[in-house]
Short mmCIF file of C-alpha atoms (C1' of nucleotides) in Angstrom, two decimals:
data_model
loop_
_atom_site.label_atom_id
_atom_site.label_comp_id
_atom_site.label_asym_id
_atom_site.label_seq_id
_atom_site.Cartn_x
_atom_site.Cartn_y
_atom_site.Cartn_z
CA MET S 1 172.54 45.86 102.55
CA LEU S 2 173.43 42.70 100.68
CA ASP S 3 171.98 41.70 97.35
CA ILE S 4 168.98 39.48 98.12
CA GLN S 5 170.05 37.24 95.23
CA ILE S 6 173.31 36.40 97.00
CA ILE S 7 171.40 35.45 100.14
CA ARG S 8 168.94 33.31 98.16
CA ASP S 9 171.72 31.53 96.30
CA ASN S 10 174.15 31.02 99.18
CA PRO S 11 172.36 31.36 102.51
CA GLU S 12 174.73 29.02 104.32
CA LYS S 13 177.70 31.01 103.03
CA VAL S 14 176.21 34.28 104.25
CA ILE S 15 175.66 32.76 107.68
CA GLU S 16 179.04 31.06 107.89
CA LYS S 17 180.86 34.25 106.89
CA SER S 18 178.99 36.58 109.18
CA ARG S 19 180.04 35.64 112.65
CA GLN S 20 178.94 38.69 114.52
CA LYS S 21 178.29 39.33 118.11
CA GLY S 22 175.05 40.65 119.49
CA TYR S 23 172.51 38.99 117.22
CA ASP S 24 171.81 35.77 115.42
CA VAL S 25 172.55 36.06 111.73
CA ALA S 26 171.44 32.50 111.01
CA GLU S 27 168.01 33.19 112.47
CA ALA S 28 167.69 36.43 110.48
CA VAL S 29 168.66 34.73 107.23
CA LYS S 30 166.22 31.89 107.82
CA ARG S 31 163.33 34.25 108.50
CA LEU S 32 164.32 36.49 105.59
CA LEU S 33 164.13 33.60 103.14
CA GLU S 34 160.70 32.60 104.48
CA VAL S 35 159.44 36.14 104.14
CA ASP S 36 161.00 36.37 100.69
CA VAL S 37 159.03 33.37 99.45
CA GLU S 38 155.75 34.65 100.91
CA ARG S 39 156.39 38.11 99.59
CA ARG S 40 157.16 36.94 96.08
CA GLY S 41 154.06 34.77 95.99
CA GLY S 42 151.91 37.73 96.96
CA LEU S 43 153.71 39.98 94.52
CA THR S 44 152.97 37.66 91.62
CA GLN S 45 149.28 37.63 92.53
CA VAL S 46 149.06 41.41 92.82
CA GLU S 47 150.88 41.89 89.55
CA GLU S 48 148.50 39.52 87.78
CA LEU S 49 145.52 41.50 89.04
CA ARG S 50 147.15 44.76 88.04
CA ALA S 51 147.75 43.36 84.58
CA GLN S 52 144.01 42.59 84.36
CA ARG S 53 143.20 46.11 85.51
CA ASN S 54 145.52 47.63 82.92
CA GLU S 55 144.02 45.43 80.22
CA LEU S 56 140.47 46.45 81.19
CA SER S 57 141.50 50.08 81.33
CA SER S 58 142.90 50.03 77.82
CA GLN S 59 139.64 48.46 76.58
CA MET S 60 137.70 51.32 78.06
CA LYS S 61 139.68 54.23 76.80
CA GLY S 62 138.05 54.53 73.36
CA SER S 63 134.35 54.35 74.13
CA LYS S 64 132.03 54.87 77.07
CA PRO S 65 132.62 52.15 79.67
CA SER S 66 129.78 49.66 80.02
CA PRO S 67 128.22 48.94 83.44
CA GLU S 68 129.75 45.45 83.33
CA GLN S 69 133.23 46.89 82.78
CA LEU S 70 132.81 49.32 85.66
CA GLU S 71 131.61 46.46 87.85
CA LEU S 72 134.64 44.34 86.95
CA GLY S 73 136.94 47.29 87.55
CA LYS S 74 135.55 47.84 91.03
CA ALA S 75 135.94 44.18 91.88
CA LEU S 76 139.55 44.22 90.69
CA LYS S 77 140.24 47.33 92.70
CA GLU S 78 139.00 45.68 95.87
CA SER S 79 141.04 42.53 95.32
CA ILE S 80 144.17 44.53 94.58
CA THR S 81 143.75 46.70 97.69
CA GLU S 82 143.20 43.66 99.87
CA LEU S 83 146.28 41.85 98.55
CA GLU S 84 148.41 44.96 98.84
CA GLU S 85 147.41 45.35 102.47
CA ARG S 86 148.50 41.78 103.16
CA LEU S 87 151.77 42.39 101.35
CA LYS S 88 152.72 45.56 103.21
CA PRO S 89 153.87 44.00 106.51
CA LEU S 90 155.79 41.37 104.56
CA GLU S 91 157.62 44.04 102.59
CA ALA S 92 158.41 45.90 105.79
CA GLU S 93 159.79 42.81 107.49
CA PHE S 94 161.74 41.93 104.37
CA GLU S 95 163.41 45.35 104.36
CA THR S 96 164.18 45.24 108.06
CA LEU S 97 165.73 41.78 107.91
CA LEU S 98 167.74 42.61 104.82
CA LYS S 99 169.27 45.58 106.62
CA ILE S 100 170.18 43.46 109.65
CA ILE S 101 172.23 40.94 107.67
CA PRO S 102 175.84 42.09 107.79
CA ASN S 103 178.21 42.29 104.86
CA MET S 104 180.20 39.16 104.04
CA PRO S 105 183.77 39.36 105.30
CA LEU S 106 186.57 38.51 102.88
CA ASP S 107 188.20 35.13 103.41
CA SER S 108 191.30 36.90 104.68
CA VAL S 109 189.45 38.43 107.65
CA PRO S 110 190.35 36.56 110.83
CA VAL S 111 187.42 34.85 112.53
CA GLY S 112 186.92 36.00 116.07
CA LEU S 113 184.28 36.73 118.66
CA THR S 114 185.88 39.71 120.44
CA GLU S 115 188.26 42.47 119.54
CA GLU S 116 190.95 40.53 121.40
CA GLU S 117 191.15 38.37 118.31
CA ASN S 118 192.17 41.19 115.98
CA VAL S 119 195.53 40.38 114.42
CA VAL S 120 198.53 42.70 114.52
CA ILE S 121 199.88 42.84 110.99
CA ARG S 122 202.52 45.59 111.32
CA SER S 123 204.27 47.59 114.00
CA HIS S 124 205.97 50.92 113.51
CA ALA S 125 208.57 52.58 115.72
CA ALA S 126 209.72 51.52 119.16
CA GLN S 127 207.99 52.72 122.29
CA PRO S 128 209.90 55.70 123.63
CA THR S 129 211.95 55.46 126.81
CA PHE S 130 211.86 58.15 129.46
CA ASP S 131 214.33 59.00 132.20
CA PHE S 132 211.37 60.13 134.26
CA GLU S 133 207.92 58.73 134.96
CA PRO S 134 205.79 59.63 131.89
CA ARG S 135 202.52 61.34 132.68
CA ASN S 136 198.99 60.81 131.34
CA HIS S 137 197.78 63.41 128.87
CA TRP S 138 195.30 64.64 131.50
CA GLU S 139 198.09 65.15 134.00
CA ILE S 140 200.09 67.17 131.50
CA ALA S 141 196.97 69.06 130.46
CA GLU S 142 196.31 69.85 134.10
CA MET S 143 199.80 71.29 134.50
CA ARG S 144 199.41 73.38 131.35
CA GLY S 145 195.78 74.43 131.59
CA TRP S 146 194.89 72.73 128.29
CA ILE S 147 191.73 70.88 129.26
CA ASP S 148 188.88 72.10 131.46
CA LYS S 149 186.30 69.40 131.98
CA ASP S 150 184.89 70.73 135.25
CA ARG S 151 183.54 73.88 133.65
CA ALA S 152 182.46 71.89 130.58
CA ALA S 153 180.42 69.66 132.89
CA LYS S 154 178.75 72.75 134.30
CA ILE S 155 177.82 73.84 130.81
CA ALA S 156 177.10 70.60 128.96
CA GLY S 157 177.51 67.71 131.37
CA ALA S 158 179.94 64.81 131.60
CA ARG S 159 182.19 63.82 128.70
CA PHE S 160 182.55 67.31 127.33
CA ALA S 161 185.66 69.46 127.51
CA TYR S 162 187.01 72.89 126.88
CA LEU S 163 190.28 72.49 124.98
CA LYS S 164 192.50 75.51 125.51
CA GLY S 165 195.73 77.19 124.59
CA ASP S 166 198.51 75.47 122.70
CA LEU S 167 196.64 72.18 122.62
CA VAL S 168 194.12 73.90 120.35
CA ARG S 169 196.91 75.19 118.10
CA LEU S 170 198.37 71.69 117.95
CA GLU S 171 195.00 70.28 116.97
CA MET S 172 194.54 72.84 114.22
CA ALA S 173 198.05 72.07 112.97
CA LEU S 174 197.05 68.43 112.70
CA TRP S 175 194.06 69.27 110.51
CA MET S 176 196.14 71.47 108.25
CA TYR S 177 198.88 68.89 107.94
CA GLY S 178 196.40 66.12 107.10
CA VAL S 179 194.66 68.18 104.43
CA ASP S 180 197.99 69.25 102.94
CA VAL S 181 199.20 65.66 102.52
CA LEU S 182 195.89 64.43 101.13
CA THR S 183 195.73 67.16 98.50
CA ASP S 184 199.34 66.72 97.37
CA GLU S 185 199.40 64.31 94.42
CA GLU S 186 203.16 63.97 94.58
CA GLN S 187 203.09 62.70 98.15
CA LEU S 188 200.14 60.43 97.35
CA GLN S 189 202.09 58.99 94.42
CA ASN S 190 205.06 58.32 96.69
CA ILE S 191 202.82 56.48 99.14
CA ILE S 192 201.41 54.39 96.29
CA ILE S 193 204.88 53.43 95.08
CA ALA S 194 206.27 52.76 98.55
CA ASN S 195 203.42 50.34 99.24
CA GLY S 196 203.46 48.56 95.89
CA LEU S 197 199.94 49.75 95.11
CA ASP S 198 200.61 50.04 91.39
CA GLY S 199 197.63 51.15 89.37
CA VAL S 200 196.04 53.12 92.21
CA SER S 201 195.14 56.65 91.19
CA ALA S 202 197.10 59.48 92.82
CA LYS S 203 194.13 61.83 92.45
CA ALA S 204 194.02 64.40 95.23
CA PHE S 205 191.34 64.35 97.91
CA THR S 206 188.94 67.30 97.86
CA PRO S 207 188.63 69.04 101.22
CA VAL S 208 185.04 69.12 102.44
CA ILE S 209 183.19 70.58 105.39
CA PRO S 210 179.94 68.59 105.35
CA PRO S 211 176.69 69.17 107.23
CA ALA S 212 176.97 67.74 110.74
CA VAL S 213 173.40 66.42 110.68
CA ALA S 214 171.44 64.06 108.46
CA ARG S 215 167.83 62.96 108.09
CA THR S 216 166.71 59.57 109.39
CA GLU S 217 166.26 58.23 105.88
CA VAL S 218 169.79 59.24 104.91
CA PHE S 219 171.37 57.96 108.09
CA GLN S 220 169.67 54.60 107.71
CA ALA S 221 170.88 54.29 104.14
CA THR S 222 174.49 54.55 105.30
CA GLY S 223 173.93 51.56 107.55
CA ARG S 224 175.26 53.57 110.49
CA LEU S 225 172.05 54.06 112.43
CA ASN S 226 172.03 50.51 113.74
CA LYS S 227 172.53 51.63 117.27
CA GLU S 228 170.17 54.50 117.66
CA ASP S 229 171.14 54.80 121.30
CA GLN S 230 174.63 55.86 120.22
CA THR S 231 173.47 58.74 118.06
CA TYR S 232 172.03 62.08 119.14
CA LYS S 233 168.67 63.05 117.67
CA LEU S 234 167.53 66.66 117.43
CA GLU S 235 164.26 67.14 119.20
CA ASP S 236 161.33 68.12 116.96
CA GLU S 237 163.45 67.61 113.86
CA ASP S 238 163.96 64.60 111.65
CA LEU S 239 167.70 65.09 112.10
CA TRP S 240 170.53 63.19 113.76
CA LEU S 241 173.97 64.55 114.68
CA ASN S 242 176.70 62.80 112.74
CA ALA S 243 179.22 60.68 114.59
CA SER S 244 181.77 61.06 111.81
CA ALA S 245 182.07 63.04 108.58
CA GLU S 246 181.71 59.66 106.92
CA HIS S 247 178.03 59.68 107.83
CA THR S 248 177.35 62.84 105.89
CA MET S 249 179.86 62.33 103.07
CA ALA S 250 178.98 58.74 102.16
CA PRO S 251 175.37 59.63 101.22
CA MET S 252 176.44 62.73 99.29
CA TYR S 253 175.73 61.10 95.92
CA MET S 254 172.56 59.27 97.01
CA ASN S 255 170.22 58.47 94.12
CA GLU S 256 172.83 59.57 91.61
CA ILE S 257 174.53 57.86 88.70
CA LEU S 258 178.14 59.00 88.38
CA PRO S 259 180.11 58.82 85.12
CA GLU S 260 182.99 56.36 85.46
CA ALA S 261 185.42 59.02 84.24
CA GLU S 262 184.79 61.01 87.43
CA LEU S 263 185.92 58.14 89.68
CA PRO S 264 187.56 57.86 92.06
CA ILE S 265 185.83 60.66 93.91
CA ARG S 266 187.99 61.32 96.97
CA LEU S 267 186.94 63.54 99.83
CA VAL S 268 188.68 64.59 103.01
CA GLY S 269 186.05 65.93 105.38
CA TYR S 270 186.35 67.83 108.58
CA THR S 271 183.51 67.89 111.07
CA THR S 272 182.67 67.79 114.72
CA ALA S 273 181.42 64.33 115.67
CA PHE S 274 178.86 63.53 118.35
CA ARG S 275 178.46 60.22 120.16
CA ARG S 276 176.27 59.32 123.07
CA GLU S 277 178.70 56.65 124.30
CA ALA S 278 175.86 54.81 125.99
CA GLY S 279 177.07 51.86 128.00
CA THR S 280 180.54 53.26 128.58
CA TYR S 281 179.86 54.69 132.04
CA GLY S 282 183.02 54.64 134.09
CA LYS S 283 185.21 53.90 131.06
CA ASP S 284 187.88 56.41 130.07
CA THR S 285 186.45 59.12 132.23
CA GLU S 286 189.77 60.94 132.49
CA GLY S 287 191.09 63.21 129.77
CA ILE S 288 189.74 63.52 126.27
CA PHE S 289 189.99 59.93 125.05
CA ARG S 290 186.24 59.38 125.04
CA LEU S 291 184.05 62.47 124.70
CA HIS S 292 180.51 63.09 123.47
CA GLN S 293 181.92 65.67 121.10
CA PHE S 294 185.20 65.67 119.21
CA ASN S 295 186.66 66.81 115.92
CA LYS S 296 187.79 64.52 113.18
CA LEU S 297 189.26 64.54 109.71
CA GLU S 298 187.98 61.66 107.61
CA MET S 299 188.64 60.18 104.16
CA GLU S 300 185.80 58.97 101.97
CA SER S 301 185.98 57.67 98.44
CA PHE S 302 183.74 56.32 95.71
CA GLY S 303 185.09 53.87 93.17
CA THR S 304 184.39 50.67 91.28
CA LYS S 305 184.45 47.04 92.33
CA GLU S 306 187.81 46.61 90.62
CA THR S 307 189.52 49.46 92.46
CA SER S 308 187.94 49.43 95.92
CA LEU S 309 190.13 46.90 97.70
CA ASN S 310 193.32 48.69 96.65
CA GLU S 311 191.66 51.98 97.56
CA HIS S 312 191.16 50.58 101.06
CA LEU S 313 194.81 49.48 101.25
CA PHE S 314 195.80 52.92 99.97
CA MET S 315 193.85 54.60 102.77
CA VAL S 316 195.58 52.40 105.33
CA ALA S 317 198.92 53.27 103.72
CA ILE S 318 198.08 56.97 104.04
CA GLN S 319 197.23 56.49 107.71
CA GLU S 320 200.51 54.72 108.35
CA TYR S 321 202.45 57.34 106.44
CA LEU S 322 200.89 60.15 108.45
CA MET S 323 201.43 58.48 111.81
CA ALA S 324 205.00 57.46 110.95
CA SER S 325 205.76 61.01 109.80
CA LEU S 326 204.67 62.26 113.22
CA GLY S 327 207.11 59.78 114.77
CA LEU S 328 204.46 57.98 116.80
CA PRO S 329 204.78 54.31 117.82
CA PHE S 330 201.76 52.39 116.53
CA ARG S 331 200.62 49.03 115.27
CA VAL S 332 198.23 48.04 112.50
CA LEU S 333 195.55 45.46 113.18
CA GLU S 334 193.46 43.39 110.81
CA LYS S 335 190.09 43.41 112.53
CA CYS S 336 188.38 40.10 113.18
CA THR S 337 184.85 39.24 112.05
CA ALA S 338 183.29 40.39 115.30
CA ASP S 339 184.98 43.78 115.35
CA ILE S 340 184.34 44.99 111.81
CA GLY S 341 181.14 46.98 111.46
CA ARG S 342 178.02 45.56 109.88
CA PRO S 343 178.62 47.27 106.49
CA ASN S 344 182.24 46.06 106.35
CA ALA S 345 183.77 43.23 104.36
CA LYS S 346 187.12 44.00 106.00
CA GLY S 347 188.51 46.53 108.41
CA VAL S 348 191.80 47.79 109.74
CA ASP S 349 192.52 49.61 112.98
CA ILE S 350 195.55 51.54 114.06
CA ASP S 351 196.38 51.42 117.75
CA THR S 352 198.85 53.98 119.00
CA TRP S 353 201.12 53.64 122.02
CA MET S 354 200.17 55.91 124.90
CA PRO S 355 203.12 55.87 127.32
CA GLY S 356 201.20 57.72 130.02
CA GLN S 357 198.66 54.90 130.07
CA GLN S 358 201.16 52.14 129.24
CA GLN S 359 198.94 50.69 126.53
CA TYR S 360 198.02 50.83 122.84
CA ARG S 361 194.76 52.65 122.20
CA GLU S 362 192.66 52.74 119.05
CA THR S 363 193.23 55.96 117.11
CA HIS S 364 192.22 55.08 113.55
CA THR S 365 189.96 52.79 111.61
CA ALA S 366 189.62 52.01 107.91
CA ASP S 367 186.51 50.44 106.42
CA TYR S 368 186.25 48.30 103.30
CA ILE S 369 182.55 48.33 102.53
CA THR S 370 182.13 47.08 98.93
CA ASP S 371 178.66 47.96 97.57
CA TYR S 372 176.88 47.35 100.90
CA GLN S 373 176.25 51.06 101.56
CA ALA S 374 175.77 51.99 97.93
CA ARG S 375 172.83 49.59 97.52
CA PRO S 376 170.39 51.35 99.86
CA MET S 377 171.86 54.74 98.90
CA LYS S 378 171.41 53.95 95.20
CA THR S 379 174.74 55.54 94.36
CA ARG S 380 175.70 54.08 91.03
CA VAL S 381 178.30 54.46 88.31
CA ARG S 382 177.72 54.40 84.59
CA ARG S 383 180.62 52.35 83.27
CA SER S 384 182.29 53.30 80.00
CA ASP S 385 180.39 50.49 78.25
CA GLY S 386 177.08 52.06 79.35
CA VAL S 387 176.25 49.54 82.08
CA THR S 388 175.21 51.00 85.44
CA GLU S 389 176.26 49.31 88.65
CA LEU S 390 176.64 50.16 92.31
CA VAL S 391 179.72 52.11 93.36
CA HIS S 392 182.02 50.87 96.09
CA THR S 393 182.57 53.16 99.07
CA ASN S 394 185.59 53.33 101.35
CA ASP S 395 186.25 55.42 104.40
CA ALA S 396 189.04 55.86 106.92
CA THR S 397 190.17 58.16 109.69
CA VAL S 398 192.82 60.74 108.86
CA PHE S 399 193.11 62.21 112.35
CA SER S 400 190.79 62.52 115.29
CA GLU S 401 191.69 64.09 118.62
CA ARG S 402 193.15 60.81 119.83
CA PRO S 403 196.45 61.22 117.95
CA LEU S 404 196.69 64.51 119.80
CA ILE S 405 196.74 62.53 123.04
CA ALA S 406 199.47 60.30 121.61
CA ILE S 407 201.58 63.31 120.66
CA VAL S 408 201.24 64.81 124.13
CA GLU S 409 202.11 61.55 125.90
CA ASN S 410 204.91 60.37 123.59
CA PHE S 411 206.71 63.67 123.19
CA GLN S 412 206.38 65.00 126.72
CA THR S 413 209.31 66.44 128.60
CA ALA S 414 210.13 66.05 132.29
CA ASP S 415 208.74 69.51 133.06
CA GLY S 416 205.39 68.87 131.34
CA HIS S 417 206.08 70.40 127.96
CA VAL S 418 205.57 68.70 124.60
CA VAL S 419 208.00 68.58 121.69
CA VAL S 420 206.14 69.43 118.49
CA PRO S 421 206.63 66.80 115.74
CA GLU S 422 208.74 68.27 112.98
CA VAL S 423 206.08 67.98 110.29
CA LEU S 424 203.69 70.06 112.38
CA ARG S 425 206.11 72.89 113.11
CA PRO S 426 205.34 74.84 109.92
CA TYR S 427 201.76 75.07 111.18
CA MET S 428 202.88 76.14 114.66
CA GLY S 429 204.86 79.18 113.69
CA GLY S 430 208.01 77.10 113.70
CA ARG S 431 207.79 76.35 117.43
CA GLN S 432 209.68 73.25 118.54
CA GLN S 433 207.97 72.84 121.85
CA ILE S 434 204.75 73.87 123.51
"C1'" G F 1 158.75 83.28 109.59
"C1'" G F 2 155.43 85.72 105.23
"C1'" A F 3 154.34 85.76 99.67
"C1'" A F 4 154.76 83.69 94.78
"C1'" G F 5 156.59 80.07 91.37
"C1'" G F 6 158.48 75.26 90.71
"C1'" G F 7 160.30 69.74 91.49
"C1'" U F 8 159.35 64.87 85.00
"C1'" G F 9 164.54 59.94 82.45
"C1'" U F 10 172.28 61.22 82.20
"C1'" C F 11 170.99 66.65 81.23
"C1'" C F 12 167.38 70.42 79.19
"C1'" G F 13 162.31 70.31 78.57
"C1'" A F 14 156.76 69.16 76.90
"C1'" G F 15 152.63 66.91 79.07
"C1'" C F 16 147.55 68.91 83.37
"C1'" G F 17 142.22 62.03 83.95
"C1'" G F 18 142.29 56.75 79.55
"C1'" U F 19 146.14 57.44 72.16
"C1'" U F 20 152.27 57.99 78.03
"C1'" U F 21 154.72 51.41 75.86
"C1'" A F 22 156.62 59.97 78.96
"C1'" A F 23 156.76 64.26 73.03
"C1'" G F 24 161.02 67.07 71.40
"C1'" G F 25 166.13 68.36 71.98
"C1'" A F 26 171.16 67.51 73.92
"C1'" A F 27 174.78 64.09 75.56
"C1'" A F 28 176.44 59.01 75.03
"C1'" C F 29 177.11 54.53 72.08
"C1'" G F 30 177.04 51.87 67.12
"C1'" G F 31 177.05 52.75 61.80
"C1'" U F 32 177.23 55.41 56.76
"C1'" C F 33 180.15 59.16 54.45
"C1'" U F 34 185.57 61.02 55.00
"C1'" U F 35 192.81 60.45 54.07
"C1'" G F 36 191.48 61.79 59.34
"C1'" A F 37 188.25 64.86 62.09
"C1'" A F 38 183.95 67.96 62.11
"C1'" A F 39 179.18 68.27 59.97
"C1'" A F 40 175.18 65.56 57.99
"C1'" C F 41 172.32 61.18 57.85
"C1'" C F 42 170.62 56.18 59.90
"C1'" G F 43 170.13 53.28 64.26
"C1'" U F 44 170.47 52.25 69.70
"C1'" C F 45 169.65 54.59 74.23
"C1'" G F 46 165.90 54.86 82.03
"C1'" U F 47 165.78 52.16 86.80
"C1'" G F 48 163.99 48.54 90.35
"C1'" C F 49 161.24 44.15 91.18
"C1'" C F 50 158.74 39.26 89.70
"C1'" G F 51 158.81 35.02 86.25
"C1'" G F 52 162.16 32.62 82.45
"C1'" C F 53 168.44 28.99 80.71
"C1'" A F 54 167.44 32.72 77.23
"C1'" A F 55 164.77 35.51 73.60
"C1'" C F 56 161.20 37.76 76.23
"C1'" G F 57 156.78 38.67 79.25
"C1'" G F 58 154.58 41.13 83.52
"C1'" U F 59 154.67 45.04 87.12
"C1'" A F 60 156.07 49.51 89.60
"C1'" C F 61 158.45 54.21 89.34
"C1'" C F 62 157.31 61.61 86.84
"C1'" G F 63 160.16 65.10 94.94
"C1'" U F 64 157.98 61.81 99.37
"C1'" G F 65 153.65 59.76 101.70
"C1'" G F 66 148.37 59.39 101.75
"C1'" G F 67 143.52 60.06 99.16
"C1'" U F 68 139.70 60.44 95.00
"C1'" U F 69 138.65 57.23 90.49
"C1'" C F 70 136.96 51.48 86.81
"C1'" G F 71 141.67 54.23 85.42
"C1'" A F 72 146.45 59.35 88.12
"C1'" A F 73 152.76 62.32 85.87
"C1'" U F 74 147.90 64.76 85.28
"C1'" C F 75 142.70 66.03 90.49
"C1'" C F 76 142.76 66.56 96.28
"C1'" C F 77 145.55 66.61 101.20
"C1'" A F 78 150.07 66.60 104.11
"C1'" C F 79 155.21 66.86 104.18
"C1'" C F 80 160.25 67.63 101.99
"C1'" C F 81 163.33 70.32 98.72
"C1'" C F 82 164.66 74.31 95.11
"C1'" U F 83 164.14 79.47 93.04
"C1'" U F 84 162.65 84.68 93.62
"C1'" C F 85 160.94 88.70 96.79
"C1'" C F 86 160.08 90.46 101.97
"C1'" G F 87 161.44 90.00 107.25
"C1'" C F 88 165.24 88.35 110.75
"C1'" C F 89 170.37 87.19 111.23
"C1'" A F 90 176.30 84.68 112.18
#
RNA sequence: GGAAGGGUGUCCGAGCGGUUUAAGGAAACGGUCUUGAAAACCGUCGUGCCGGCAACGGUACCGUGGGUUCGAAUCCCACCCCUUCCGCCA
């Protein structure tokens, strides 16, 4: 959530900056400020009464309370209870509205109302040419027995899959490769230098396998439970299945104050992600592009306000480095105001060319979140001068299963085999083709 | 799942109805001393919210949420978590 002070001081700026689709930010800000005034008025009254109660109480502590004092105490108690009851719904509405208001995009974020208005900022590698008609990944998978969705449907329903055979080995190779790069400070340093990100720490990411579920309270604090219909809830438990390792890594240091010397804390988490994909009926029904369950390797980091923007750029640089090293054709997009998530002040996507589908498809995202998540999570840093302040969080995809699709489609051979990218061969027993 | 014990500030830890504006210790920061460091000594040292230009004042917070009371870290209820033992088990 945003700092209420910022909204009070610059409501028009918050509104102007937050052009989002789906709901009316201006209306929410207007109502929030009304509620804020009412709430503060009530709060002042309650606090005055409490002060009287505390005063009376300290008078009574030495001797036996007189009947008059007890009488006054009872009257105060009633007034306080009554005022508190009136305040409760205001506080609740205040909290709800505050959570609805999205983060303020940086000035550099392009203004747009749909994802069509995202701006391509870089392109890497030419689209490959084939002397045969390139197939979809599901056609290749069919030929090779790599994906079985029919039996998965029997077991779990639509949008689930059994991945099989060499496709599974390729996926595992991808995880290993990603973790190896992210834990190698020399390679990280090279990425920093190559991208002119001087001053960015080359500290290695710590590999993490997080819980795949989180409590309601925790999930809400991350700002990622906005669309409850997209997230699976465990029946009879106060638990939700995570839709990314980000959801269970970001709140890891909830209610903690971290020493500045420990920052940046960098994590690379592997988990299975679950998404209900409500409202996508009929979309991407073929193959494994859009499943209810998939695996993903994700970066998460905790830093300070001075370092977070470069940390974001660093994460994007890592993504580009990884994708380029695989030899995949992809482009980098600066997301427009409508396409960045509510907690974001900026966001970058990577779309990768899928020759079997003759289009670029989203494979990665990188979120610049500032202190928006840290505020409700109460994750803070004690600076070297002793001051505590909110940390800044960043997250970004390393690999999901979508790059797997890109590898299969881009490096396919005429007879339905796939050339293994060189950097993955050490993890595939040296095999050049599967 | 059963039994017992426990959750207090950055950390350790006391407190079990009104001297809590949370003892004491450690860490951290500032200072004295020292060639420098260590030690010793002195001082500072929680967070949120409300009001105020500020100094400051008020209020809330002792796992979470309710309750009892004029008054709750302290008593009662529910839940969550941790530890140990038993049972079950990848």
